[in-house]
Amino acid sequence: MMQQRPSSQRGISFFGLLILGVVLALLAIVGARALPTATEYMAIQKAVKKAAAEGGTVPAVRAAFDRTASVDYITSITGKDLEVTKDGDKVVVNFAYDKEIPLAGPTYLLIKYRGSSASGYN
């Protein structure tokens, strides 16, 4: 007669599940705080491309960006923060800014955003 070995248990313990839950909750909190800044970055990128297409001069590009920024609630940068250059006959608008997201106490998450109206640079 053959003896059967007891089957080994599989799965995660309660303590392991608790640790996993805490880690997932912390990631969700950081993600929820970072998502609005990513959404604003996409709005800035769209506004920069629109301003580069509309304006031919530096003041015209900055004014076009400021108009779009006021409609899209863009507060991180203004038209003064844009770097406007020409590449041949095409207007190229570059921008860069940092966003600090408070996490807990003296702890911050720093995100450096950079972009351009040129299609090859993001």
mmCIF file of C-alpha atoms in Angstrom:
data_model
loop_
_atom_site.group_PDB
_atom_site.id
_atom_site.type_symbol
_atom_site.label_atom_id
_atom_site.label_comp_id
_atom_site.label_asym_id
_atom_site.label_seq_id
_atom_site.Cartn_x
_atom_site.Cartn_y
_atom_site.Cartn_z
ATOM 1 C CA MET A 1 0.000 0.000 0.000
ATOM 2 C CA MET A 2 1.351 3.394 -0.995
ATOM 3 C CA GLN A 3 1.335 6.241 1.433
ATOM 4 C CA GLN A 4 0.072 9.538 0.136
ATOM 5 C CA ARG A 5 2.038 12.612 0.959
ATOM 6 C CA PRO A 6 0.024 15.468 2.336
ATOM 7 C CA SER A 7 -0.511 18.057 -0.351
ATOM 8 C CA SER A 8 1.377 21.261 0.174
ATOM 9 C CA GLN A 9 -0.664 24.358 0.646
ATOM 10 C CA ARG A 10 -0.652 26.997 -2.031
ATOM 11 C CA GLY A 11 -1.606 30.620 -1.940
ATOM 12 C CA ILE A 12 -0.823 33.707 0.039
ATOM 13 C CA SER A 13 -0.957 34.045 3.788
ATOM 14 C CA PHE A 14 -3.064 36.648 5.538
ATOM 15 C CA PHE A 15 0.057 38.628 6.453
ATOM 16 C CA GLY A 16 1.231 38.545 2.833
ATOM 17 C CA LEU A 17 -2.189 39.688 1.680
ATOM 18 C CA LEU A 18 -2.112 42.535 4.181
ATOM 19 C CA ILE A 19 1.313 43.722 2.965
ATOM 20 C CA LEU A 20 0.169 43.492 -0.658
ATOM 21 C CA GLY A 21 -2.934 45.557 0.172
ATOM 22 C CA VAL A 22 -0.865 48.287 1.834
ATOM 23 C CA VAL A 23 1.547 48.479 -1.120
ATOM 24 C CA LEU A 24 -1.329 48.667 -3.618
ATOM 25 C CA ALA A 25 -3.062 51.359 -1.549
ATOM 26 C CA LEU A 26 0.109 53.479 -1.449
ATOM 27 C CA LEU A 27 0.573 53.110 -5.210
ATOM 28 C CA ALA A 28 -3.056 54.127 -5.756
ATOM 29 C CA ILE A 29 -2.615 57.244 -3.600
ATOM 30 C CA VAL A 30 0.529 58.317 -5.473
ATOM 31 C CA GLY A 31 -1.165 57.603 -8.798
ATOM 32 C CA ALA A 32 -4.249 59.600 -7.844
ATOM 33 C CA ARG A 33 -2.069 62.593 -6.973
ATOM 34 C CA ALA A 34 0.076 62.331 -10.116
ATOM 35 C CA LEU A 35 -2.771 61.803 -12.616
ATOM 36 C CA PRO A 36 -3.956 65.455 -12.671
ATOM 37 C CA THR A 37 -0.434 66.639 -13.491
ATOM 38 C CA ALA A 38 -0.192 64.161 -16.371
ATOM 39 C CA THR A 39 -3.562 65.352 -17.665
ATOM 40 C CA GLU A 40 -2.381 68.964 -17.466
ATOM 41 C CA TYR A 41 0.828 68.030 -19.336
ATOM 42 C CA MET A 42 -1.242 66.577 -22.189
ATOM 43 C CA ALA A 43 -3.333 69.772 -22.297
ATOM 44 C CA ILE A 44 -0.139 71.874 -22.393
ATOM 45 C CA GLN A 45 1.250 69.745 -25.221
ATOM 46 C CA LYS A 46 -1.958 70.236 -27.200
ATOM 47 C CA ALA A 47 -1.997 73.995 -26.509
ATOM 48 C CA VAL A 48 1.649 74.366 -27.564
ATOM 49 C CA LYS A 49 1.043 72.605 -30.873
ATOM 50 C CA LYS A 50 -2.024 74.765 -31.495
ATOM 51 C CA ALA A 51 -0.143 77.982 -30.625
ATOM 52 C CA ALA A 52 2.767 77.033 -32.905
ATOM 53 C CA ALA A 53 0.367 76.440 -35.789
ATOM 54 C CA GLU A 54 -1.542 79.703 -35.217
ATOM 55 C CA GLY A 55 1.177 82.252 -34.466
ATOM 56 C CA GLY A 56 3.958 83.483 -36.671
ATOM 57 C CA THR A 57 5.695 85.784 -34.213
ATOM 58 C CA VAL A 58 6.825 85.207 -30.638
ATOM 59 C CA PRO A 59 4.154 87.508 -29.086
ATOM 60 C CA ALA A 60 1.447 85.904 -31.255
ATOM 61 C CA VAL A 61 2.471 82.381 -30.161
ATOM 62 C CA ARG A 62 2.530 83.380 -26.492
ATOM 63 C CA ALA A 63 -0.846 85.117 -26.758
ATOM 64 C CA ALA A 64 -2.377 82.083 -28.512
ATOM 65 C CA PHE A 65 -1.030 79.811 -25.773
ATOM 66 C CA ASP A 66 -2.377 82.071 -23.012
ATOM 67 C CA ARG A 67 -5.837 82.069 -24.628
ATOM 68 C CA THR A 68 -5.881 78.281 -24.794
ATOM 69 C CA ALA A 69 -4.444 77.983 -21.279
ATOM 70 C CA SER A 70 -7.234 80.086 -19.814
ATOM 71 C CA VAL A 71 -9.863 77.851 -21.407
ATOM 72 C CA ASP A 72 -8.155 74.555 -20.486
ATOM 73 C CA TYR A 73 -7.289 75.614 -16.880
ATOM 74 C CA ILE A 74 -3.531 75.339 -17.417
ATOM 75 C CA THR A 75 -1.802 76.863 -14.389
ATOM 76 C CA SER A 76 1.692 75.357 -14.388
ATOM 77 C CA ILE A 77 3.139 77.526 -17.156
ATOM 78 C CA THR A 78 2.241 80.689 -19.041
ATOM 79 C CA GLY A 79 3.117 82.077 -22.440
ATOM 80 C CA LYS A 80 6.172 83.781 -20.904
ATOM 81 C CA ASP A 81 7.626 80.355 -20.022
ATOM 82 C CA LEU A 82 7.644 79.146 -23.636
ATOM 83 C CA GLU A 83 10.808 79.070 -25.727
ATOM 84 C CA VAL A 84 9.815 80.021 -29.274
ATOM 85 C CA THR A 85 12.261 79.391 -32.123
ATOM 86 C CA LYS A 86 12.152 78.953 -35.875
ATOM 87 C CA ASP A 87 13.318 75.865 -37.726
ATOM 88 C CA GLY A 88 13.394 76.947 -41.340
ATOM 89 C CA ASP A 89 9.949 78.404 -41.943
ATOM 90 C CA LYS A 90 8.329 76.414 -39.117
ATOM 91 C CA VAL A 91 7.709 77.810 -35.612
ATOM 92 C CA VAL A 92 8.917 75.456 -32.865
ATOM 93 C CA VAL A 93 7.736 75.943 -29.293
ATOM 94 C CA ASN A 94 9.566 74.200 -26.420
ATOM 95 C CA PHE A 95 8.568 74.086 -22.766
ATOM 96 C CA ALA A 96 9.874 72.580 -19.554
ATOM 97 C CA TYR A 97 8.617 72.729 -15.990
ATOM 98 C CA ASP A 98 8.812 70.798 -12.727
ATOM 99 C CA LYS A 99 5.844 69.687 -10.671
ATOM 100 C CA GLU A 100 6.171 68.839 -6.965
ATOM 101 C CA ILE A 101 3.475 66.616 -5.525
ATOM 102 C CA PRO A 102 3.287 66.486 -1.709
ATOM 103 C CA LEU A 103 3.030 62.906 -0.446
ATOM 104 C CA ALA A 104 3.405 62.878 3.346
ATOM 105 C CA GLY A 105 5.119 65.359 5.633
ATOM 106 C CA PRO A 106 8.369 66.556 4.050
ATOM 107 C CA THR A 107 8.175 63.933 1.269
ATOM 108 C CA TYR A 108 7.487 65.101 -2.291
ATOM 109 C CA LEU A 109 7.334 63.453 -5.686
ATOM 110 C CA LEU A 110 9.139 65.559 -8.307
ATOM 111 C CA ILE A 111 8.098 65.149 -11.945
ATOM 112 C CA LYS A 112 10.027 66.977 -14.673
ATOM 113 C CA TYR A 113 7.875 67.661 -17.723
ATOM 114 C CA ARG A 114 9.360 68.684 -21.080
ATOM 115 C CA GLY A 115 7.844 68.951 -24.505
ATOM 116 C CA SER A 116 7.830 70.631 -27.880
ATOM 117 C CA SER A 117 5.538 71.427 -30.758
ATOM 118 C CA ALA A 118 7.968 69.586 -33.067
ATOM 119 C CA SER A 119 6.694 66.084 -33.771
ATOM 120 C CA GLY A 120 10.008 64.337 -33.097
ATOM 121 C CA TYR A 121 10.565 65.684 -29.561
ATOM 122 C CA ASN A 122 8.365 64.812 -26.557
#
